[in-house]
Structures are given as structure tokens and as C-alpha cells.
Amino acid sequence: MLIKIVMLLISLAINPFLSTAMANENQSHEEEDSHLHESDIQPWRIGAEIFVNSHLFETDFGDISGGLYATDKPGVDVNVEKGAFTPGNWLRFQPVGQLLFWNGSDWRPVVPNGEKVEIKDAQENAISFRIDGVSEHAGVIGQIDSEGGLHAHLDFSILDVSNALGGSSGAYRIQLKLFESKPNSDISVSIAPSPIAIVLNRGLQQEHFEQAVSAAADLNENSVFVADTGILNIQRVKALGTFYKVKLQHIGNNQFQLIEAEEISGTE
């Protein structure tokens, strides 16, 4: 009986999210269409702040030159017209968060075979993204040219539990934050306020990969609705003083059925 009461209270608590999720779905798709997810990362600098053309990019492992488990996309191409960087400085990236894997319905820090994603930076350092975290050191994208610009491509690869090139079919998501520094310095002179997310496809059909990208676009939001599956994920909702992460199934007529509730820490 107590379980039923808790489930009912959770259902009542999430009601405010439901109409918002449905109303935002069409807008979300329109915004995604306007983003050039498959383009290069195009940063520019104004003052001490770095801006980018999008906060979500997508790419596929399987370059002709790199093989099935590598790619050099997306590249980085500074938009000098909008705001040049300081010539001679380094454009860099700091890995943040953790590696996430798309299981077909939501993003989780769980991979099938111990996979990790690595970026080889301009100094040949390997920056890794794992489900338990990321490399502590920042990577170097390249040195700003005399006109304040930079166009560079770094190598992305996926490795399995044996640390060899390879990875299970699926989508993988990493995050990084751009910053500018003087050469051989870790102190930023300009920085992006928000991280960039990159979703990498390893063998999924395009339709299924786009579902993963669509869900990744909303990962920073509290509620994520995936229209293709009818699943609504709410990252944090409170009932009877306890916080839950919940999953609901759309059953038509703007109605949802609660199918999963996981108790989480109030500090998450």
C-alpha cells in the first residue's frame, strides 16, 4: 500500500512537467533543425568569453582514413568575423562530466564492454572520457594564427575494455569546455561558460542515431521527452520529502503512465 501511495504522490508531483514537455517537443525539434549539429565547432571570442555556433554536435566513427573506430570530426574553425582570438595563444579544451551511452531509451553512464572515448590533442596527448570520469588535464586544439583564427581537426577514437580500437554499436556522448590560454599555460584568458556536447555514432542506423541526438539535446533539462518512443524522463522530482528520477510512457491524449521511479539523493 505504501508503494502505491508513493507512486501516486510522484504522479501528482510530476503533473506540472507533462504539459510543458509536450508543448516543448515541437519547439525542440525546430530548434534542433536550426542547429548545424554536423558542422565544425565554430567558436569566437568577445572579451573574456567564448561563444560557439551550437552546444551540440554529432559525428560518426568510421572515417576512411581512420577506420571503423575513429574520426577527425567535428573540427574546430574559429569564426574570426564574429570575434578573433589573441594571435599566438592556444585554444584548448577541458573534458568534463562522464561518458554516457544511449541504450535505446535514455542516456546512462553504463557501457556494454568497458568502452572509452579518446581525443588525441595537438601535442599527441590522449584525453579520455570514461563512465567513471574524464582526464584531469586539458587538451590543446592548436595555436591561434596571426589573424586570430584557427582551423584544426583532432582525432577521436573509441576503445574497448582491452584498450584496443573497438566498441559496441550504439551512441556515445562526451562533453568538453573550450578555453584560451597563453602558450604552455593552464590559466585561461577567455573561457566558454557552458560545455559542448558531442554525440558519436558507432554503427547505429541513422534513424536510431537521430533519436539519441534528439534526447542528448535535452540532457541538461530536468525533463526530456523522446517523441519516437513516447518516453518522458524526469531527472528530479520530490514526493513525501524524497527525490526520485522517474520514467513515464505516453499513452495518448496528453496522458502518461508512470513506469519507473528510482530514489536518488537530494543533493544530486
Backbone as JSON, one array per atom type, in Angstrom:
{
  "sequence": "MLIKIVMLLISLAINPFLSTAMANENQSHEEEDSHLHESDIQPWRIGAEIFVNSHLFETDFGDISGGLYATDKPGVDVNVEKGAFTPGNWLRFQPVGQLLFWNGSDWRPVVPNGEKVEIKDAQENAISFRIDGVSEHAGVIGQIDSEGGLHAHLDFSILDVSNALGGSSGAYRIQLKLFESKPNSDISVSIAPSPIAIVLNRGLQQEHFEQAVSAAADLNENSVFVADTGILNIQRVKALGTFYKVKLQHIGNNQFQLIEAEEISGTE",
  "N": [[0.83, -1.2, 0.0], [1.95, 1.24, 0.82], [3.82, 1.63, -1.18], [2.14, 2.06, -3.38], [0.96, 4.45, -2.61], [3.17, 6.18, -2.58], [3.87, 6.07, -5.31], [1.58, 7.25, -6.38], [1.76, 9.83, -5.31], [4.11, 10.67, -6.51], [3.22, 10.7, -9.14], [1.36, 12.77, -9.01], [3.07, 14.84, -8.36], [4.58, 15.15, -10.66], [2.89, 16.12, -12.56], [2.95, 18.93, -13.34], [5.11, 18.91, -15.1], [4.3, 17.59, -17.38], [2.55, 18.75, -19.4], [4.23, 20.79, -20.14], [6.4, 19.4, -21.2], [5.24, 18.19, -23.46], [4.4, 20.43, -24.87], [6.8, 21.63, -25.42], [8.0, 19.9, -27.16], [7.63, 20.09, -30.03], [8.78, 22.59, -30.43], [11.34, 21.98, -29.62], [12.24, 20.22, -31.64], [12.22, 21.99, -33.81], [14.19, 23.79, -33.02], [16.38, 22.1, -32.99], [16.59, 21.48, -35.7], [17.48, 23.9, -36.63], [20.03, 24.06, -35.7], [23.37, 23.45, -36.6], [24.27, 20.59, -36.34], [26.04, 18.84, -37.48], [28.16, 20.28, -38.33], [31.41, 21.94, -38.22], [32.84, 22.83, -35.03], [32.45, 26.12, -34.2], [33.93, 28.53, -32.74], [34.01, 31.83, -31.21], [35.42, 34.84, -29.86], [34.54, 37.24, -27.44], [35.58, 39.76, -25.52], [36.35, 38.31, -22.46], [35.0, 36.0, -22.88], [33.99, 33.01, -24.48], [32.12, 32.12, -27.28], [29.95, 29.84, -29.08], [28.81, 28.2, -32.12], [26.92, 26.24, -31.66], [25.77, 24.09, -29.01], [25.73, 21.43, -29.23], [26.94, 18.73, -31.03], [27.25, 16.34, -33.66], [28.63, 13.27, -34.85], [30.18, 10.6, -36.76], [31.86, 7.6, -36.02], [34.24, 5.98, -38.12], [35.71, 7.05, -40.26], [37.24, 7.16, -43.52], [40.0, 7.36, -43.54], [40.61, 6.85, -40.88], [39.43, 4.46, -40.14], [37.06, 2.04, -38.76], [36.67, 2.83, -36.14], [37.33, 5.44, -35.54], [37.52, 9.03, -35.98], [37.95, 12.32, -37.38], [36.25, 14.35, -36.94], [33.91, 16.38, -35.11], [35.58, 19.24, -36.58], [37.43, 22.18, -35.55], [36.81, 25.5, -36.13], [37.57, 28.68, -36.06], [35.45, 31.49, -35.85], [36.34, 34.2, -37.12], [35.24, 36.59, -38.0], [33.18, 37.13, -36.22], [34.51, 37.31, -33.82], [37.78, 37.48, -33.03], [40.54, 35.54, -31.71], [43.44, 35.87, -29.54], [46.41, 36.3, -31.27], [48.91, 33.78, -31.35], [48.24, 32.68, -28.9], [46.92, 29.7, -27.26], [44.22, 27.62, -28.22], [42.11, 25.65, -26.29], [40.79, 22.66, -24.68], [38.8, 21.47, -22.01], [38.04, 18.4, -20.64], [34.89, 17.36, -19.39], [32.42, 16.11, -17.03], [31.14, 12.87, -17.72], [31.45, 9.85, -19.64], [28.66, 8.93, -21.55], [26.24, 6.48, -22.55], [23.92, 5.56, -25.06], [21.12, 3.68, -24.57], [18.99, 3.02, -26.12], [16.67, 4.01, -25.09], [17.27, 5.86, -23.1], [19.96, 8.01, -21.87], [22.81, 6.75, -20.25], [25.39, 6.29, -17.72], [26.7, 3.83, -18.42], [28.37, 1.3, -20.1], [28.57, -1.22, -22.71], [30.93, -2.81, -22.99], [33.14, -1.92, -21.48], [33.92, 0.43, -22.79], [35.68, 3.4, -23.82], [36.12, 6.82, -24.8], [38.54, 8.55, -26.66], [40.41, 11.54, -27.24], [42.92, 12.67, -29.31], [45.15, 15.15, -28.78], [46.64, 18.28, -30.02], [49.23, 18.05, -29.2], [49.71, 15.41, -29.15], [48.75, 14.19, -26.89], [46.67, 11.93, -25.12], [43.38, 12.35, -24.37], [40.98, 11.22, -22.24], [37.62, 9.91, -21.98], [35.48, 8.47, -19.79], [33.12, 6.21, -18.2], [33.39, 6.57, -15.53], [34.45, 9.04, -15.23], [36.68, 11.68, -16.39], [39.76, 12.62, -18.09], [42.08, 14.47, -16.13], [43.73, 16.49, -17.07], [43.87, 19.23, -19.4], [43.29, 19.48, -22.97], [45.07, 20.45, -25.98], [44.0, 22.29, -28.7], [45.06, 23.84, -30.75], [47.32, 26.42, -32.03], [46.61, 29.87, -32.11], [46.4, 31.74, -35.1], [48.02, 34.47, -36.96], [45.94, 36.12, -37.67], [44.07, 35.78, -35.77], [42.64, 33.48, -35.92], [41.84, 29.92, -36.26], [41.94, 26.71, -37.63], [41.37, 23.46, -37.12], [41.67, 19.88, -36.84], [41.11, 17.31, -34.65], [41.85, 13.95, -33.57], [39.39, 11.59, -32.86], [38.67, 8.64, -31.07], [37.41, 5.33, -30.34], [37.71, 2.97, -27.78], [37.9, -0.39, -26.55], [37.35, -2.58, -23.67], [39.82, -3.83, -23.51], [41.55, -1.9, -24.19], [42.0, -1.58, -26.86], [41.39, -0.48, -30.24], [37.98, -0.32, -30.87], [34.49, -0.98, -30.31], [31.19, -1.29, -28.94], [28.13, -1.36, -30.83], [26.25, 1.61, -30.94], [25.42, 4.81, -29.44], [27.5, 7.4, -28.25], [28.24, 9.83, -25.78], [30.06, 12.75, -25.11], [31.49, 15.48, -23.22], [32.94, 18.73, -23.36], [34.77, 21.68, -22.47], [35.57, 24.77, -23.87], [38.53, 26.79, -23.79], [40.83, 29.56, -23.74], [44.32, 30.04, -23.63], [47.55, 31.36, -22.69], [50.58, 30.31, -24.38], [51.74, 27.14, -23.24], [50.54, 27.35, -20.75], [48.18, 26.82, -18.14], [46.32, 28.57, -17.33], [43.39, 30.3, -17.95], [42.59, 32.8, -20.36], [40.39, 33.47, -21.68], [37.13, 31.99, -21.72], [34.61, 29.49, -22.33], [31.31, 29.69, -21.1], [29.63, 27.48, -20.89], [29.61, 23.9, -21.37], [30.36, 21.97, -24.36], [28.58, 19.44, -26.04], [29.25, 16.36, -27.59], [28.02, 13.96, -29.72], [28.62, 10.72, -30.65], [28.41, 8.39, -33.22], [28.41, 4.93, -33.32], [27.95, 2.71, -35.41], [25.12, 2.68, -35.44], [21.94, 2.69, -37.13], [20.86, 5.49, -39.07], [18.37, 6.6, -38.36], [17.92, 5.63, -35.76], [20.14, 6.7, -34.52], [19.61, 9.44, -34.69], [17.51, 9.62, -32.9], [18.87, 9.31, -30.52], [20.49, 11.6, -30.59], [18.54, 13.58, -30.49], [17.52, 13.17, -27.9], [19.82, 13.73, -26.46], [20.05, 16.42, -26.83], [18.45, 17.54, -24.92], [19.5, 16.85, -22.49], [20.48, 18.44, -20.45], [18.27, 19.54, -19.43], [15.63, 19.32, -16.99], [13.47, 17.69, -17.61], [12.95, 15.32, -20.17], [11.57, 14.53, -23.21], [11.09, 11.98, -25.49], [9.88, 11.77, -28.54], [9.72, 9.71, -30.42], [9.74, 7.32, -29.02], [7.91, 7.79, -27.08], [8.61, 8.14, -24.47], [9.0, 9.79, -21.4], [11.41, 11.24, -19.5], [12.15, 12.33, -16.28], [14.42, 14.03, -14.44], [14.52, 14.72, -11.76], [12.33, 14.78, -9.14], [10.17, 15.57, -6.43], [8.65, 13.79, -3.77], [6.82, 13.2, -0.85], [8.97, 14.18, 0.64], [11.15, 12.91, -0.44], [13.48, 12.49, -3.11], [13.14, 11.61, -6.55], [14.07, 9.94, -9.6], [12.33, 9.66, -12.52], [10.49, 7.7, -14.95], [8.23, 7.83, -17.63], [5.52, 6.67, -19.68], [4.05, 7.75, -22.64], [0.61, 7.64, -23.2], [-1.29, 8.61, -24.86], [-3.61, 11.31, -25.68], [-2.42, 13.4, -24.23], [-1.67, 12.15, -21.86], [0.17, 10.32, -19.38], [1.76, 7.33, -18.27], [3.17, 6.23, -15.29], [6.09, 4.4, -15.22], [8.49, 3.77, -14.07], [10.38, 4.46, -11.17], [13.05, 5.82, -9.5], [14.75, 6.13, -6.53], [16.71, 8.9, -5.54], [19.58, 10.76, -4.39], [19.08, 13.71, -2.48], [20.86, 15.67, -3.06], [21.75, 15.36, -5.6]],
  "CA": [[0.0, 0.0, 0.0], [2.82, 2.4, 0.88], [4.41, 1.82, -2.51], [1.12, 2.65, -4.24], [0.79, 5.85, -2.2], [4.33, 6.92, -3.07], [3.74, 6.19, -6.76], [0.53, 8.22, -6.65], [2.28, 11.16, -5.0], [5.05, 11.01, -7.57], [2.42, 11.03, -10.32], [0.8, 14.11, -8.8], [4.15, 15.82, -8.36], [5.14, 15.36, -12.0], [1.89, 16.68, -13.46], [3.35, 20.19, -13.97], [6.1, 18.7, -16.15], [3.79, 16.86, -18.53], [2.11, 19.63, -20.47], [5.41, 21.51, -20.59], [7.19, 18.5, -22.05], [4.56, 18.02, -24.73], [4.38, 21.71, -25.58], [8.15, 21.97, -25.85], [8.55, 18.91, -28.09], [7.71, 20.63, -31.38], [9.77, 23.65, -30.41], [12.66, 21.36, -29.51], [12.64, 19.73, -32.95], [12.51, 23.13, -34.65], [15.47, 24.34, -32.63], [17.41, 21.16, -33.41], [16.76, 21.61, -37.13], [18.2, 25.13, -36.91], [21.42, 23.88, -35.3], [24.17, 22.69, -37.56], [24.91, 19.6, -35.48], [27.09, 18.1, -38.18], [29.18, 21.22, -38.78], [32.54, 22.14, -37.32], [32.66, 23.72, -33.89], [32.89, 27.44, -34.66], [33.95, 29.46, -31.61], [34.53, 33.18, -31.34], [35.69, 35.44, -28.55], [34.19, 38.63, -27.14], [36.09, 39.99, -24.17], [36.93, 37.1, -21.86], [34.02, 34.93, -23.03], [33.98, 32.29, -25.75], [30.8, 31.71, -27.76], [30.01, 28.79, -30.1], [27.64, 28.15, -33.0], [25.96, 25.29, -31.1], [26.3, 23.36, -27.86], [25.58, 20.01, -29.51], [27.48, 18.33, -32.32], [27.16, 14.9, -33.89], [29.57, 12.74, -35.83], [30.2, 9.14, -36.87], [33.1, 6.86, -36.16], [34.28, 5.27, -39.38], [36.36, 7.78, -41.35], [38.01, 6.33, -44.45], [41.41, 7.37, -43.13], [40.78, 6.37, -39.51], [38.86, 3.14, -39.93], [35.72, 1.91, -38.18], [36.57, 3.27, -34.75], [37.98, 6.74, -35.39], [37.07, 10.13, -36.83], [38.55, 13.61, -37.04], [35.16, 15.32, -36.94], [33.92, 17.7, -35.75], [36.76, 20.07, -36.47], [37.26, 23.47, -34.87], [37.08, 26.55, -37.11], [37.25, 29.94, -35.38], [34.71, 32.49, -36.62], [37.09, 35.44, -36.9], [34.38, 37.74, -38.24], [32.4, 37.42, -35.01], [35.38, 37.63, -32.7], [39.06, 36.79, -33.13], [41.31, 35.25, -30.5], [44.74, 36.55, -29.49], [47.43, 35.56, -32.02], [49.95, 33.14, -30.57], [47.67, 31.93, -27.78], [46.42, 28.36, -27.55], [42.82, 27.27, -27.97], [42.21, 24.39, -25.57], [39.53, 22.1, -24.21], [38.82, 20.75, -20.74], [36.99, 17.39, -20.6], [34.03, 17.48, -18.21], [31.35, 15.12, -16.9], [31.48, 11.46, -17.86], [30.97, 9.22, -20.87], [27.31, 8.37, -21.49], [25.89, 5.56, -23.64], [22.49, 5.52, -25.38], [20.68, 2.28, -24.53], [17.79, 2.89, -26.93], [15.58, 4.78, -24.49], [17.83, 7.0, -22.38], [21.4, 8.08, -21.73], [23.25, 6.24, -18.95], [26.83, 6.09, -17.59], [26.93, 2.38, -18.45], [28.76, 0.88, -21.45], [28.48, -2.69, -22.82], [32.18, -3.57, -22.97], [34.23, -1.12, -20.94], [34.37, 1.4, -23.78], [36.02, 4.78, -23.51], [36.4, 7.65, -25.97], [39.76, 9.35, -26.51], [40.76, 12.58, -28.21], [44.36, 12.92, -29.4], [45.24, 16.59, -28.97], [47.68, 18.76, -30.94], [50.53, 17.64, -28.67], [49.69, 13.95, -29.12], [48.27, 13.69, -25.61], [45.37, 11.25, -25.18], [42.41, 12.83, -23.37], [40.0, 10.13, -22.21], [36.28, 10.09, -21.43], [35.05, 7.16, -19.3], [31.88, 6.3, -17.43], [33.71, 6.97, -14.16], [35.04, 10.37, -15.23], [37.46, 12.12, -17.54], [41.14, 13.01, -17.79], [42.17, 15.71, -15.36], [44.45, 17.53, -17.8], [43.21, 19.8, -20.58], [43.91, 19.23, -24.26], [45.4, 21.59, -26.84], [43.44, 22.19, -30.05], [46.04, 24.42, -31.66], [47.77, 27.78, -31.76], [45.91, 30.9, -32.87], [47.27, 32.32, -36.13], [48.26, 35.91, -36.91], [44.68, 36.82, -37.88], [43.16, 35.48, -34.67], [41.83, 32.31, -36.27], [42.4, 28.57, -36.16], [41.14, 25.61, -38.18], [42.09, 22.24, -36.76], [40.91, 18.65, -36.66], [41.73, 16.35, -33.75], [41.41, 12.57, -33.78], [38.55, 10.94, -31.86], [38.65, 7.18, -31.25], [36.73, 4.57, -29.3], [38.48, 1.79, -27.4], [37.14, -1.32, -25.72], [37.89, -2.86, -22.34], [41.22, -4.24, -23.64], [42.27, -0.69, -24.61], [42.23, -1.67, -28.3], [40.35, 0.16, -31.04], [36.79, -1.16, -30.96], [33.4, -0.51, -29.46], [29.86, -1.84, -29.22], [27.23, -0.49, -31.59], [25.48, 2.5, -30.09], [25.8, 6.22, -29.47], [28.31, 7.78, -27.1], [28.2, 11.28, -25.6], [31.11, 13.35, -24.3], [31.38, 16.92, -23.06], [34.18, 19.46, -23.16], [34.62, 23.13, -22.36], [36.65, 25.47, -24.56], [39.14, 27.96, -23.18], [42.03, 30.09, -24.4], [45.4, 30.31, -22.69], [48.85, 31.66, -23.28], [51.3, 29.05, -24.64], [52.3, 26.39, -22.1], [49.92, 27.8, -19.5], [46.85, 26.27, -17.87], [45.47, 29.67, -16.86], [42.57, 30.78, -19.06], [42.41, 34.24, -20.59], [38.98, 33.52, -22.07], [36.55, 30.67, -21.48], [33.19, 29.31, -22.64], [30.58, 29.47, -19.85], [28.93, 26.19, -20.88], [30.32, 22.88, -22.14], [29.86, 21.46, -25.63], [28.34, 18.0, -26.07], [29.47, 15.71, -28.88], [27.41, 12.63, -29.77], [29.35, 9.95, -31.65], [27.69, 7.19, -33.66], [29.22, 3.73, -33.6], [27.25, 1.62, -36.05], [23.66, 2.73, -35.42], [21.25, 3.22, -38.29], [20.71, 6.93, -38.9], [17.12, 6.9, -37.65], [18.13, 5.36, -34.33], [21.13, 7.66, -34.03], [18.97, 10.74, -34.53], [16.76, 9.56, -31.64], [19.85, 9.55, -29.46], [20.89, 13.01, -30.66], [17.4, 14.36, -30.01], [17.48, 13.06, -26.44], [21.01, 14.39, -25.92], [19.85, 17.87, -26.88], [17.72, 17.96, -23.74], [20.03, 16.21, -21.29], [20.69, 19.41, -19.39], [16.97, 19.93, -18.9], [15.13, 18.4, -15.97], [12.58, 16.73, -18.23], [13.29, 15.01, -21.55], [10.56, 13.72, -23.87], [11.51, 11.43, -26.78], [8.62, 11.53, -29.23], [9.75, 8.45, -31.17], [9.44, 6.2, -28.12], [6.86, 8.17, -26.14], [9.14, 8.07, -23.1], [9.33, 11.04, -20.73], [12.31, 11.08, -18.36], [12.28, 13.49, -15.41], [15.64, 13.74, -13.69], [14.44, 15.02, -10.33], [11.01, 15.19, -8.67], [10.09, 15.33, -4.99], [7.39, 13.27, -3.23], [6.97, 12.79, 0.55], [10.28, 14.56, 1.13], [12.19, 12.11, -1.09], [13.67, 12.81, -4.52], [13.1, 10.46, -7.45], [14.23, 10.04, -11.04], [11.18, 8.87, -12.97], [10.27, 7.46, -16.37], [6.81, 7.69, -17.92], [5.17, 6.29, -21.05], [2.91, 8.48, -23.18], [-0.46, 6.71, -23.57], [-2.25, 9.33, -25.68], [-4.44, 12.37, -25.1], [-1.6, 14.13, -23.26], [-1.62, 11.4, -20.61], [1.36, 9.5, -19.2], [1.71, 6.3, -17.24], [4.43, 6.08, -14.59], [6.57, 3.02, -15.39], [9.71, 3.53, -13.31], [10.77, 5.51, -10.23], [14.3, 5.46, -8.82], [15.08, 7.09, -5.47], [18.03, 9.49, -5.7], [19.99, 11.65, -3.31], [18.56, 15.07, -2.58], [21.93, 16.57, -3.48], [22.15, 15.06, -6.98]],
  "C": [[0.87, 1.26, 0.0], [3.43, 2.7, -0.48], [3.41, 2.49, -3.44], [0.92, 4.13, -3.91], [1.94, 6.7, -2.73], [4.24, 7.13, -4.58], [2.69, 7.22, -7.14], [1.04, 9.63, -6.4], [3.3, 11.61, -6.04], [4.29, 11.44, -8.82], [1.84, 12.44, -10.2], [1.9, 15.17, -8.89], [4.65, 16.13, -9.75], [4.14, 15.96, -12.96], [2.32, 18.0, -14.1], [4.34, 20.02, -15.11], [5.46, 18.24, -17.46], [3.39, 17.76, -19.68], [3.28, 20.42, -21.03], [6.24, 20.67, -21.54], [6.56, 18.36, -23.42], [4.59, 19.31, -25.54], [5.75, 22.05, -26.14], [8.68, 21.04, -26.92], [8.68, 19.46, -29.49], [8.75, 21.73, -31.46], [11.17, 23.07, -30.38], [13.14, 20.87, -30.87], [12.98, 20.88, -33.88], [13.87, 23.72, -34.33], [16.6, 23.42, -33.08], [17.67, 21.28, -34.9], [17.59, 22.83, -37.47], [19.67, 25.02, -36.53], [22.15, 23.05, -36.35], [24.97, 21.65, -36.79], [26.08, 18.92, -36.15], [28.2, 19.01, -38.68], [30.39, 21.18, -37.86], [32.1, 22.97, -36.12], [33.25, 25.07, -34.27], [32.84, 28.43, -33.5], [34.38, 30.86, -32.02], [34.63, 33.79, -29.95], [35.23, 36.88, -28.52], [34.6, 38.89, -25.7], [36.77, 38.74, -23.65], [36.0, 35.91, -21.99], [34.09, 34.33, -24.43], [32.55, 31.85, -26.06], [30.99, 30.64, -28.85], [28.72, 28.78, -30.92], [26.58, 27.17, -32.55], [26.6, 24.66, -29.88], [26.13, 21.85, -28.03], [26.07, 19.71, -30.92], [27.4, 16.81, -32.44], [28.14, 14.48, -34.97], [29.51, 11.22, -35.81], [31.63, 8.63, -36.83], [33.06, 6.16, -37.53], [34.81, 6.1, -40.53], [37.15, 6.82, -42.24], [39.47, 6.23, -43.99], [41.62, 6.73, -41.76], [40.26, 4.98, -39.25], [37.54, 3.2, -39.18], [35.57, 2.59, -36.82], [37.23, 4.62, -34.51], [37.34, 7.77, -36.32], [37.84, 11.38, -36.45], [37.51, 14.73, -37.1], [34.44, 15.25, -35.59], [35.28, 18.39, -35.61], [36.44, 21.33, -35.68], [37.7, 24.55, -35.84], [36.63, 27.88, -36.52], [36.53, 30.89, -36.33], [35.32, 33.86, -36.35], [36.2, 36.66, -37.07], [33.57, 38.12, -37.0], [33.28, 37.77, -33.82], [36.66, 36.82, -32.72], [39.66, 36.53, -31.75], [42.66, 35.97, -30.59], [45.79, 35.73, -30.24], [48.53, 35.02, -31.11], [49.44, 32.36, -29.37], [47.23, 30.55, -28.22], [44.92, 28.29, -27.31], [42.82, 25.85, -27.41], [40.83, 23.86, -25.2], [39.76, 21.34, -22.91], [37.73, 19.7, -20.77], [36.19, 17.53, -19.31], [33.02, 16.33, -18.19], [31.85, 13.7, -16.96], [30.92, 10.95, -19.18], [29.58, 8.65, -20.63], [27.06, 7.51, -22.72], [24.37, 5.54, -23.81], [22.04, 4.07, -25.47], [19.41, 2.03, -25.34], [16.61, 3.65, -26.38], [16.08, 5.96, -23.67], [19.35, 6.9, -22.3], [21.8, 7.65, -20.33], [24.79, 6.15, -18.92], [27.18, 4.61, -17.46], [27.26, 2.0, -19.9], [28.8, -0.64, -21.51], [29.79, -3.43, -22.59], [33.36, -2.71, -22.52], [34.75, -0.05, -21.86], [34.77, 2.74, -23.15], [36.29, 5.51, -24.82], [37.65, 8.46, -25.68], [39.86, 10.39, -27.61], [42.27, 12.75, -28.16], [44.55, 14.4, -29.71], [46.43, 16.96, -29.85], [49.08, 18.4, -30.47], [50.65, 16.13, -28.52], [49.36, 13.37, -27.75], [46.9, 13.04, -25.79], [44.5, 11.73, -24.02], [41.26, 11.84, -23.37], [38.71, 10.53, -21.51], [35.76, 8.7, -21.07], [33.76, 7.32, -18.51], [32.14, 6.73, -15.99], [34.4, 8.33, -14.1], [35.87, 10.64, -16.47], [38.89, 12.42, -17.1], [41.15, 14.34, -17.05], [42.82, 16.83, -16.17], [43.69, 17.97, -19.05], [43.99, 19.48, -21.84], [44.16, 20.51, -25.03], [44.81, 21.34, -28.22], [44.43, 22.72, -31.07], [46.39, 25.84, -31.27], [47.06, 28.76, -32.68], [46.86, 31.56, -33.86], [47.31, 33.84, -36.03], [46.99, 36.73, -37.11], [43.66, 36.53, -36.78], [42.29, 34.26, -34.91], [42.56, 31.0, -36.04], [41.43, 27.6, -36.8], [41.92, 24.33, -37.95], [41.13, 21.07, -36.64], [41.72, 17.71, -35.76], [41.14, 14.96, -34.0], [40.62, 12.05, -32.59], [38.6, 9.43, -32.12], [37.9, 6.54, -30.1], [37.52, 3.29, -29.06], [37.64, 0.91, -26.48], [37.86, -1.6, -24.41], [39.35, -3.29, -22.37], [42.12, -3.1, -24.08], [42.7, -0.75, -26.08], [41.1, -0.95, -29.03], [39.18, -0.8, -31.2], [35.73, -0.63, -30.02], [32.08, -1.1, -29.9], [29.05, -0.84, -30.03], [26.39, 0.33, -30.63], [25.93, 3.93, -30.28], [26.5, 6.56, -28.16], [28.34, 9.31, -27.01], [29.33, 11.72, -24.68], [30.86, 14.85, -24.2], [32.77, 17.52, -22.85], [33.89, 20.96, -23.13], [35.83, 23.8, -22.99], [37.22, 26.59, -23.68], [40.4, 28.33, -23.95], [43.08, 30.36, -23.33], [46.62, 30.82, -23.44], [49.59, 30.33, -23.5], [51.88, 28.45, -23.36], [51.77, 26.86, -20.75], [48.55, 27.15, -19.37], [45.88, 27.33, -17.39], [44.71, 30.25, -18.05], [42.58, 32.3, -19.13], [41.02, 34.51, -21.16], [38.43, 32.11, -21.97], [35.09, 30.66, -21.89], [32.44, 29.03, -21.34], [29.93, 28.1, -19.75], [29.69, 25.17, -21.72], [29.62, 22.57, -23.46], [29.66, 19.96, -25.48], [28.57, 17.49, -27.48], [28.91, 14.29, -28.8], [28.04, 11.88, -30.95], [28.61, 8.65, -31.95], [28.67, 6.06, -33.95], [28.28, 2.63, -34.1], [25.74, 1.63, -36.0], [23.13, 3.17, -36.78], [20.91, 4.68, -38.01], [19.46, 7.29, -38.11], [17.29, 6.72, -36.15], [19.15, 6.33, -33.73], [20.49, 9.02, -33.79], [18.08, 10.77, -33.29], [17.69, 9.86, -30.47], [20.27, 11.01, -29.42], [19.78, 13.9, -30.12], [17.32, 14.34, -28.5], [18.67, 13.77, -25.81], [20.85, 15.89, -25.89], [19.19, 18.39, -25.61], [18.3, 17.41, -22.44], [20.23, 17.18, -20.14], [19.38, 19.93, -18.82], [16.51, 18.9, -17.89], [14.23, 17.33, -16.57], [12.93, 16.56, -19.7], [12.23, 14.09, -22.12], [11.07, 13.3, -25.23], [10.26, 11.0, -27.53], [8.58, 10.16, -29.9], [9.39, 7.25, -30.3], [8.29, 6.5, -27.17], [7.3, 8.16, -24.7], [9.47, 9.48, -22.6], [10.2, 10.72, -19.51], [12.37, 12.39, -17.58], [13.41, 13.19, -14.43], [15.47, 13.89, -12.18], [13.04, 15.52, -9.99], [10.88, 14.77, -7.21], [8.71, 14.84, -4.59], [7.64, 12.76, -1.82], [8.38, 13.06, 1.09], [11.43, 13.81, 0.51], [12.26, 12.47, -2.56], [13.74, 11.54, -5.36], [13.49, 10.89, -8.86], [13.19, 9.12, -11.64], [11.14, 8.77, -14.49], [8.79, 7.19, -16.59], [6.62, 7.34, -19.39], [3.95, 7.09, -21.48], [1.86, 7.5, -23.67], [-1.56, 7.39, -24.37], [-3.04, 10.37, -24.92], [-3.71, 13.14, -24.0], [-1.54, 13.46, -21.9], [-0.39, 10.49, -20.59], [1.12, 8.48, -18.1], [3.1, 6.15, -16.62], [4.89, 4.63, -14.68], [7.83, 2.73, -14.58], [9.99, 4.72, -12.41], [11.98, 5.04, -9.44], [14.63, 6.52, -7.79], [16.52, 7.58, -5.65], [18.34, 10.37, -4.5], [19.43, 13.04, -3.54], [19.59, 16.06, -3.05], [22.34, 16.34, -4.92], [21.7, 16.17, -7.92]]
}
